[in-house]
């Protein structure tokens, strides 16, 4: 991965679940480019953070023998925006894994409240 949209793991249970955290910082240039004058974290980057969390969970179960690529997002909706100072928590639950792919359910919390 060229860019990481997660800062650290707070929980990792091999083959089951992973929980990561992203601290939204005013120093991130993408916050200022999305809506100039109104710094927010783009929803697409929150989806990417969730995908990275799930991808690392899937990749670890396969001993990193295969590349993991996000192929489909069945549903994603965000009711709020994340601003500098907010803490995003991504939870990925592994539902199924096979040699040709895996299924992960993900949720995003912002400052402890479900976000998407």
Coordinates of C-alpha atoms in Angstrom, one line a residue:
X1 CA 0.0 0.0 0.0
X2 CA 1.3 3.4 -0.9
X3 CA -0.8 5.3 1.6
X4 CA -2.1 4.1 4.9
X5 CA -5.5 5.3 6.1
X6 CA -5.1 3.7 9.5
X7 CA -2.8 4.7 12.3
X8 CA -2.7 1.7 14.6
X9 CA -4.3 -1.6 15.6
X10 CA -6.2 -1.7 18.9
X11 CA -7.4 -5.3 18.5
X12 CA -6.4 -8.2 16.2
X13 CA -7.9 -11.7 16.5
X14 CA -6.5 -13.8 13.7
X15 CA -9.2 -15.1 11.4
X16 CA -11.9 -13.3 13.3
X17 CA -11.7 -9.5 13.6
X18 CA -9.5 -6.5 13.5
X19 CA -10.0 -3.0 15.0
X20 CA -7.9 0.0 13.9
X21 CA -7.9 3.7 14.6
X22 CA -7.3 6.7 12.4
X23 CA -6.8 10.1 14.1
X24 CA -8.0 12.8 11.7
X25 CA -5.3 15.6 11.8
X26 CA -5.4 19.1 10.5
X27 CA -2.0 18.5 9.0
X28 CA -3.4 16.1 6.4
X29 CA -3.4 17.9 3.0
X30 CA -6.4 15.9 1.6
X31 CA -8.6 17.5 4.3
X32 CA -8.0 20.9 2.8
X33 CA -8.3 19.9 -0.9
X34 CA -11.7 18.1 -0.7
X35 CA -13.8 21.2 0.3
X36 CA -11.5 24.3 0.5
X37 CA -12.2 26.2 3.7
X38 CA -14.1 23.3 5.3
X39 CA -11.6 20.6 6.3
X40 CA -13.3 17.1 6.3
X41 CA -12.2 13.5 5.8
X42 CA -13.6 12.3 2.4
X43 CA -16.0 9.4 2.7
X44 CA -14.0 7.5 0.1
X45 CA -10.9 7.6 2.3
X46 CA -13.0 6.2 5.2
X47 CA -14.0 3.3 2.9
X48 CA -10.3 2.9 2.1
X49 CA -9.4 2.8 5.8
X50 CA -12.1 0.1 6.3
X51 CA -10.8 -1.8 3.3
X52 CA -7.2 -1.7 4.6
X53 CA -8.3 -3.0 7.9
X54 CA -10.3 -5.9 6.3
X55 CA -7.6 -6.5 3.8
X56 CA -4.9 -6.9 6.4
X57 CA -7.2 -9.3 8.3
X58 CA -7.8 -11.4 5.2
X59 CA -4.2 -11.4 4.1
X60 CA -3.0 -12.6 7.5
X61 CA -5.3 -15.6 7.4
X62 CA -3.7 -16.6 4.1
X63 CA -0.1 -16.1 5.3
X64 CA 0.3 -13.3 2.8
X65 CA 0.5 -15.8 -0.1
X66 CA -2.0 -13.7 -2.2
X67 CA -2.5 -10.0 -2.9
X68 CA -5.7 -8.7 -1.3
X69 CA -7.7 -6.3 -3.4
X70 CA -11.1 -4.7 -2.5
X71 CA -13.4 -5.9 -5.2
X72 CA -16.8 -4.7 -4.0
X73 CA -18.5 -2.6 -1.4
X74 CA -22.1 -3.8 -1.1
X75 CA -23.3 -0.8 1.0
X76 CA -21.7 2.2 2.5
X77 CA -23.4 5.3 4.0
X78 CA -22.1 8.0 6.2
X79 CA -24.5 10.2 8.1
X80 CA -21.9 12.6 9.4
X81 CA -18.5 14.1 8.5
X82 CA -15.2 13.5 10.2
X83 CA -13.2 16.7 11.0
X84 CA -9.7 17.3 12.3
X85 CA -9.5 16.2 15.9
X86 CA -11.9 13.3 15.4
X87 CA -10.9 9.7 16.0
X88 CA -12.2 7.1 13.5
X89 CA -12.4 3.4 14.6
X90 CA -12.7 0.8 11.9
X91 CA -14.0 -2.7 12.9
X92 CA -13.7 -5.5 10.4
X93 CA -15.3 -8.9 11.0
X94 CA -14.2 -11.8 8.8
X95 CA -17.3 -13.7 7.6
X96 CA -15.8 -16.0 5.0
X97 CA -12.4 -16.6 3.5
X98 CA -11.4 -18.7 0.5
X99 CA -8.4 -18.9 -1.8
X100 CA -10.1 -16.7 -4.3
X101 CA -11.4 -14.1 -1.9
X102 CA -13.0 -13.2 1.4
X103 CA -16.1 -11.5 2.8
X104 CA -15.6 -8.9 5.5
X105 CA -18.3 -6.8 7.4
X106 CA -17.1 -3.4 8.5
X107 CA -18.3 -0.6 10.6
X108 CA -16.9 2.9 11.3
X109 CA -17.2 4.7 14.6
X110 CA -16.3 8.4 15.0
X111 CA -15.5 9.5 18.5
X112 CA -17.2 6.3 19.8
X113 CA -20.5 6.7 17.9
X114 CA -21.4 4.5 15.0
X115 CA -20.8 6.5 11.8
X116 CA -21.2 4.2 8.9

